[in-house]
Coordinates of C-alpha atoms in Angstrom, one line a residue:
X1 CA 57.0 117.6 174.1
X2 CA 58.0 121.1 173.0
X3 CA 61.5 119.9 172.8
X4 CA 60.9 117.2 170.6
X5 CA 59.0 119.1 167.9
X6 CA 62.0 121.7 168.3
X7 CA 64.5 119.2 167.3
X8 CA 61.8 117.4 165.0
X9 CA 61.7 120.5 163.4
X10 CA 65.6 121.5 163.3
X11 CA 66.5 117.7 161.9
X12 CA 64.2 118.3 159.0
X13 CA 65.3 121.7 158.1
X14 CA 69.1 120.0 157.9
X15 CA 67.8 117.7 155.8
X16 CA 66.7 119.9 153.3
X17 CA 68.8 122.0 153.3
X18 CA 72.0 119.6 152.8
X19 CA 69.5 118.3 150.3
X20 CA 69.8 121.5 148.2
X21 CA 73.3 121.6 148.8
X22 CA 74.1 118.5 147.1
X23 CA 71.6 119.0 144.0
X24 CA 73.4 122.7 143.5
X25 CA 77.3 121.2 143.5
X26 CA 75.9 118.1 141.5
X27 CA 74.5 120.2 138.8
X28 CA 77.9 122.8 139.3
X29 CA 80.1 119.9 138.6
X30 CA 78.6 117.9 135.9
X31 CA 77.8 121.1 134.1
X32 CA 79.1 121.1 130.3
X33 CA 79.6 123.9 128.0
X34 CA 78.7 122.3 124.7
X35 CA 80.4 124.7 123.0
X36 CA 84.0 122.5 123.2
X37 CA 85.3 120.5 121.0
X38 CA 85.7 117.5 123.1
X39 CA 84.6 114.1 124.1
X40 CA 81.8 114.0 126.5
X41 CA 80.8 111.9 128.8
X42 CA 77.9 112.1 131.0
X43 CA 77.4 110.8 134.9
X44 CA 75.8 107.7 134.8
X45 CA 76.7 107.2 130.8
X46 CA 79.9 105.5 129.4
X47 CA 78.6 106.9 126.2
X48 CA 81.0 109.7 124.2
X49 CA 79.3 112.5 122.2
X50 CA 82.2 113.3 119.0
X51 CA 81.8 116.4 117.4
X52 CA 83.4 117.8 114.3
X53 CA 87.2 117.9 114.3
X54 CA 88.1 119.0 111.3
X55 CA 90.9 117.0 111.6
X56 CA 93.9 116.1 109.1
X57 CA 95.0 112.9 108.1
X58 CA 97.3 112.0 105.5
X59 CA 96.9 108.7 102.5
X60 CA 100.1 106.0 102.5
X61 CA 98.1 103.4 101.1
X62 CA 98.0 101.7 97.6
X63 CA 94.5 102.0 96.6
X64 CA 92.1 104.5 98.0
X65 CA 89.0 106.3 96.7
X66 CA 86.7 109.1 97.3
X67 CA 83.1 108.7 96.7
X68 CA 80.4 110.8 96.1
X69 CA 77.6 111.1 99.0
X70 CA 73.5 111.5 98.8
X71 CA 72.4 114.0 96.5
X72 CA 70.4 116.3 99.6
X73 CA 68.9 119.0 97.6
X74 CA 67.2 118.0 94.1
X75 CA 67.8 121.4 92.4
X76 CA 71.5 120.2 92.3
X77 CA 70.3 117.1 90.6
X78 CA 71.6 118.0 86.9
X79 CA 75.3 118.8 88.4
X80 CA 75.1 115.7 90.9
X81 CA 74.6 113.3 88.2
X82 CA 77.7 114.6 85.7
X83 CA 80.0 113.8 88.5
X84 CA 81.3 110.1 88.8
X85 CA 80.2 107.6 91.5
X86 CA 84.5 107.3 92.1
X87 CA 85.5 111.4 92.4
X88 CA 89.1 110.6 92.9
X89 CA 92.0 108.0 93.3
X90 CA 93.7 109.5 96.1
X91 CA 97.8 109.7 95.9
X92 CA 100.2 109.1 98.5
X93 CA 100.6 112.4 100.9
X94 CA 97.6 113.8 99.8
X95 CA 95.8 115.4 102.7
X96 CA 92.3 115.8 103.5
X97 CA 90.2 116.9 106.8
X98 CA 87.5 115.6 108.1
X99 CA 84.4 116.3 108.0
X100 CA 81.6 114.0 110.1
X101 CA 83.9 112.4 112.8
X102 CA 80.6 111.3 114.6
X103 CA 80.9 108.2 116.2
X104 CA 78.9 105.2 114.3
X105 CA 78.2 107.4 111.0
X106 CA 80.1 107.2 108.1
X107 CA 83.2 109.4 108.1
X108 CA 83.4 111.8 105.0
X109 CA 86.4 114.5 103.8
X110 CA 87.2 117.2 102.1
X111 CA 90.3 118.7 100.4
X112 CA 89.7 122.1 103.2
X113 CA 89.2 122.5 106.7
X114 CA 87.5 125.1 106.3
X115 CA 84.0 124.5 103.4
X116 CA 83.4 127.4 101.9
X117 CA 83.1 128.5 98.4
X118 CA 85.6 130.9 98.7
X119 CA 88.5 128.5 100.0
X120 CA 87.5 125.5 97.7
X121 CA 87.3 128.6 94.7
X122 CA 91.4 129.5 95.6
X123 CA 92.4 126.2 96.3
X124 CA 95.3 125.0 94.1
X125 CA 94.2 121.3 93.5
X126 CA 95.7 119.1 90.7
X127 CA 94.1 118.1 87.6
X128 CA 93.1 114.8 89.0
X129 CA 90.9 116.7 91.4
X130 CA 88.9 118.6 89.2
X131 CA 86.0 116.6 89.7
X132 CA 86.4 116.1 93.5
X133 CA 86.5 120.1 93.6
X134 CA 83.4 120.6 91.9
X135 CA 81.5 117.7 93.9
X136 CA 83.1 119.9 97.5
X137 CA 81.7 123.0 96.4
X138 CA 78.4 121.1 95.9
X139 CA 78.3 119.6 99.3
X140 CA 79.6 122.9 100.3
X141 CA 76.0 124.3 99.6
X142 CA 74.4 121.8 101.2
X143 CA 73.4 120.2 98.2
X144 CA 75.1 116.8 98.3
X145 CA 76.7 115.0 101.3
X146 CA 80.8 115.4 101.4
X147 CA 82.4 112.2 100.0
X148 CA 83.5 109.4 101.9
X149 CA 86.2 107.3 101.8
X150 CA 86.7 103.2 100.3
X151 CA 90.3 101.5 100.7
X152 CA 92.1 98.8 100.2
X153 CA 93.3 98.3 103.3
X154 CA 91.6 99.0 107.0
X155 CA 91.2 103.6 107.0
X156 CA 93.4 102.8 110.6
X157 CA 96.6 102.2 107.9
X158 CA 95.9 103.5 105.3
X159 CA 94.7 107.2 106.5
X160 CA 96.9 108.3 109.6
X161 CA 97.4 111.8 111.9
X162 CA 99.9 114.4 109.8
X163 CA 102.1 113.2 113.4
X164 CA 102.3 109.6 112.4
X165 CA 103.0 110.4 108.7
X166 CA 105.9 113.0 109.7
X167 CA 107.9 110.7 112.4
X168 CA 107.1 107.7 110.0
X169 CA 107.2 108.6 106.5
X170 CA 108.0 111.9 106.0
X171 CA 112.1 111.5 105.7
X172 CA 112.1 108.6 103.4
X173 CA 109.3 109.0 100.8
X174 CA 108.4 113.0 100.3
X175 CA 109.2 113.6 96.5
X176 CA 112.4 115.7 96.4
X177 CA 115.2 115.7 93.7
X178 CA 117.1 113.4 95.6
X179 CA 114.5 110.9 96.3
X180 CA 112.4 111.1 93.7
X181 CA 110.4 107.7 92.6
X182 CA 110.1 106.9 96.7
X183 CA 106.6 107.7 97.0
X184 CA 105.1 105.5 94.0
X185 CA 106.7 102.5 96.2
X186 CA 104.0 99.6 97.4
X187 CA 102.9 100.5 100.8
X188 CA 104.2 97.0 102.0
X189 CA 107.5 97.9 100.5
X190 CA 107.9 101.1 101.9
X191 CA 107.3 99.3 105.4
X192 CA 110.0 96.9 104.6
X193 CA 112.9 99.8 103.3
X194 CA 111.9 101.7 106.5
X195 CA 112.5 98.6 108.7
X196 CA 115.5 98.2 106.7
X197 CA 116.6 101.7 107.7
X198 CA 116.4 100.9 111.4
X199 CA 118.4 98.3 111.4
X200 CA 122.0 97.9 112.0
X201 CA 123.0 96.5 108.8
X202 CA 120.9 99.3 107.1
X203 CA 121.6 102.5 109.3
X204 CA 124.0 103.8 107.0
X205 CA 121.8 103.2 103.7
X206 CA 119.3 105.9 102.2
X207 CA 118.0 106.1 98.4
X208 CA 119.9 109.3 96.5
X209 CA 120.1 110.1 93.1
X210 CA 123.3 111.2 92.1
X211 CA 124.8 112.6 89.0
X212 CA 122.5 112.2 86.0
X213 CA 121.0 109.0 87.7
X214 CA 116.6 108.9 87.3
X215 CA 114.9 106.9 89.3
X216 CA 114.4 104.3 86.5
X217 CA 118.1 103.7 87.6
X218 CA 117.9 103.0 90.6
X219 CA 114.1 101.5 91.1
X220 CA 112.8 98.6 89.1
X221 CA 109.4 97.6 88.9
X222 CA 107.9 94.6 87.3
X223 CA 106.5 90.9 87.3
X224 CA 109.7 88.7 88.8
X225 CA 107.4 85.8 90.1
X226 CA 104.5 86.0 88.3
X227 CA 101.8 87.1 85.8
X228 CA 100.4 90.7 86.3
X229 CA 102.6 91.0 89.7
X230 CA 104.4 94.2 91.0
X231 CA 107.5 94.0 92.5
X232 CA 110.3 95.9 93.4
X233 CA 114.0 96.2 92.8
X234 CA 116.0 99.3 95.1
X235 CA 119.3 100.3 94.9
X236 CA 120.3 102.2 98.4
X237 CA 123.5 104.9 98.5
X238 CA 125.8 103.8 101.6
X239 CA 126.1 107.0 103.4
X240 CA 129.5 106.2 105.4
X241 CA 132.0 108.3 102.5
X242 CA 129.8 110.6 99.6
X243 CA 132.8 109.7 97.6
X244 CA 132.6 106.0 97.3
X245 CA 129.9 104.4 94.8
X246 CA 128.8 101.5 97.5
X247 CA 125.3 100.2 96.9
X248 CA 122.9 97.6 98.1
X249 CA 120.2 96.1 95.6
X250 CA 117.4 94.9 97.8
X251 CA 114.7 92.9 95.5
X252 CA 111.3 92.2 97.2
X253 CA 108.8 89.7 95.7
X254 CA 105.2 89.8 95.9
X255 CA 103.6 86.9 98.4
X256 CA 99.8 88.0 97.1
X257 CA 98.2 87.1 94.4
X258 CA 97.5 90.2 91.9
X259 CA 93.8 90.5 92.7
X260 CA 94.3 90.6 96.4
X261 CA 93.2 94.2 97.9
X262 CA 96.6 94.0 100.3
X263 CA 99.8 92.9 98.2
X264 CA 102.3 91.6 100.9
X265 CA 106.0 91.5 100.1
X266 CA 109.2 89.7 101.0
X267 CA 112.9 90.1 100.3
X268 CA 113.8 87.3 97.7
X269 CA 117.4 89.0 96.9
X270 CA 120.0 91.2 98.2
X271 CA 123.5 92.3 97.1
X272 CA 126.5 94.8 98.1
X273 CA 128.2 96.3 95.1
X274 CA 131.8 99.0 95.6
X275 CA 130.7 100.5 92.2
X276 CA 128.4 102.3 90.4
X277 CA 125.1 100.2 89.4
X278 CA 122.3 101.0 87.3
X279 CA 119.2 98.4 86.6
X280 CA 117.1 97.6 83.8
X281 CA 114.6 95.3 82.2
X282 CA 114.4 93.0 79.9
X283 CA 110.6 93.2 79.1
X284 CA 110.0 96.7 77.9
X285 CA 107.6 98.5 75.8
X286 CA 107.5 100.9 72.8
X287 CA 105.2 102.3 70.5
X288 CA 102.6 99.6 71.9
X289 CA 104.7 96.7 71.2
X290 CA 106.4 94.8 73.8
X291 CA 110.2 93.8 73.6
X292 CA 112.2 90.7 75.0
X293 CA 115.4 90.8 75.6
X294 CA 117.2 86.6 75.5
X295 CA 119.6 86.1 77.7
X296 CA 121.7 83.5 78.5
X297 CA 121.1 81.2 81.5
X298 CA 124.5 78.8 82.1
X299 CA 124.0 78.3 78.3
X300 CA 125.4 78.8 74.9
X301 CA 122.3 79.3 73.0
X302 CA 120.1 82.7 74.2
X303 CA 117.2 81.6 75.6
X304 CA 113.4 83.4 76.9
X305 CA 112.5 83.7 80.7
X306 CA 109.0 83.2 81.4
X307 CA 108.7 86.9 83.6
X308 CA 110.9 89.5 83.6
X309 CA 114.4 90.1 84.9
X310 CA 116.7 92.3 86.7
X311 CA 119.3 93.3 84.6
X312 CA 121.9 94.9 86.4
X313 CA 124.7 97.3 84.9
X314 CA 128.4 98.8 85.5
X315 CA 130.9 100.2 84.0
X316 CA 132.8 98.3 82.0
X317 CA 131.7 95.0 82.9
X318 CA 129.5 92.2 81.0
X319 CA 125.7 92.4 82.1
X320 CA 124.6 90.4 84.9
X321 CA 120.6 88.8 85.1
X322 CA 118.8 87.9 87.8
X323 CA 115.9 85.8 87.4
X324 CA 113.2 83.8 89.3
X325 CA 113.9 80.0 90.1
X326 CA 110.4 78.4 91.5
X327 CA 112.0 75.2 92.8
X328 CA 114.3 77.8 95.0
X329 CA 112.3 80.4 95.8
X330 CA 114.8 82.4 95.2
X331 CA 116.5 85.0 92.2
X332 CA 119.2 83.6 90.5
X333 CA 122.5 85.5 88.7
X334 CA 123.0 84.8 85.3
X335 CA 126.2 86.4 83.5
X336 CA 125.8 87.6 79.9
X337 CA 128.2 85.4 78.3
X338 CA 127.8 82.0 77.0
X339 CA 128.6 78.9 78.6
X340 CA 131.8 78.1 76.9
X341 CA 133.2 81.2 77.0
X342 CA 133.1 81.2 80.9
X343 CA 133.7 77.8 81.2
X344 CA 137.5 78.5 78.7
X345 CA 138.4 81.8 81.3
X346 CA 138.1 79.6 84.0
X347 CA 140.2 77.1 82.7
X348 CA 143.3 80.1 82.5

């Protein structure tokens, strides 16, 4: 009888023992420091506890905004109220941080990683974001909350890691002297010239200025297909010889209609010229007024195109147009000289 309480008595000390065992390791394991900047995620929980990043993305898209927050602290009320509802139209490459990166809450930004007065005081914004400055320093104080951000398009495009933009964008579209005009491209378009770029019959095709070219040169912008549309003309440099003037002149048309948040493009025209082109319009605009330049179409007579043209330039060559056909979907070359004058060299 003795013997069996003994053992009675041994099997339950085991058992509490391993008992506390397991609770100590189990607590030792699953222990978190909250002071880490990372993802959490508990035992029996598939939930994730996101914490402030700070983290920078980077705008590529076409329309974007930054709006104010909540006014928090009524004393602020007076300065909250001069500042608009729409505190900036944000630029392509400009770079902000983030500020509530909690999952299910609104995400909001700032211009600094780092919200104090003293860094939003030295920091060397553009005149654009004076009023996005002043709003910061507010929310800075805890007296409004930071803005958020309205697009466009979805925030997954249209605001990316600094990563993504440098491997993606970075080489092709960062304002230099070279490249100038690049950035102000449709995101859709941009897309399309990188795509372009990776492919065999583009590999050896960048945009450069050269010589007293501007952009205006070499980037035309305008309504080919329709009312109130925006699209894009490109002249690329072939890189195989920096001595020869070879070109290609890629023309994308806009699928959307004007109104449509996301404006989707597709090439309508290309060409390959072994000289040195420069494009123009023939809608342009001075002092107010708007000027239309007749052209002829396979005719004698000069005649008015419904939307603008590509007019297209060498040296010492007649002026070629391209216009929009509807029935072909397509842009069609007109040379600048009448009908019976091409119609007599071909006859020679």
């Amino acid at each position: 009888m003795n013997n069996k309480k003994y053992i009675f008595f041994i099997i339950t000390a085991l058992i509490v023992v391993t008992g506390g065992l397991f609770f100590y390791f189990k607590d030792t394991l699953f222990s978190i420091d909250s002071s880490k900047n990372t993802n959490i995620a508990t035992e029996n929980s598939n939930e994730s506890i996101e914490v402030n990043t700070n983290q920078e993305v980077v705008f590529t898209g076409d329309q974007g905004y930054l709006l104010k927050g909540k006014l928090l602290k009524p004393a602020f009320e007076k300065e909250y109220k001069t500042l608009p509802d729409t505190l900036y139209n944000l630029e392509f490459n400009d770079r902000l941080f983030l500020v509530n990166n909690v999952d299910g809450a609104q995400k909001t930004y700032s211009l600094v990683a780092e919200n104090t007065l003293d860094n939003l005081n030295s920091y060397q914004g553009t005149w654009e974001q004076k009023e996005l400055i002043t709003y910061l320093k507010l929310a800075s104080q805890g007296a409004v909350e930071f803005p958020s951000y309205l697009g466009a398009m979805h925030i997954d495009y249209s605001l990316i890691s600094t990563d993504e933009f440098n491997n993606k964008y970075q080489d092709y579209f960062i304002e230099t002297v070279d490249n100038y005009g690049m950035s102000q491209l449709p995101y859709d378009v941009k897309n399309k010239i990188i795509d372009f770029y990776q492919s065999k019959e583009g590999a050896s095709y960048r945009y450069k200025l050269k010589g007293k070219q501007t952009s205006a040169d070499l980037i035309w912008r305008g309504a080919l297909t329709g009312k109130d549309k925006e699209e894009v003309a490109i002249l690329l440099n072939s890189t195989e010889n920096s001595l020869d003037d070879k070109y290609i002149l890629l023309v994308y048309a806009c699928k959307s209609n004007p109104k449509d948040s996301y404006q989707e493009y597709y090439l309508v025209y290309n060409e390959t010229f072994y000289n040195r082109v420069l494009l123009d319009r023939l809608k342009t605009t001075a002092d107010g007024e708007e000027y239309i330049r007749d052209i002829y179409m396979n005719s004698n007579d000069l005649k008015r195109t419904e939307f603008d043209g590509v007019v297209i330039k060498q040296f010492n060559a007649t002026d070629e147009v391209l216009v929009y056909s509807k029935d072909y979907d397509k842009l069609i070359k007109y040379h600048q000289t009448p009908l019976r004058k091409i119609e007599e060299e071909e006859e020679y």
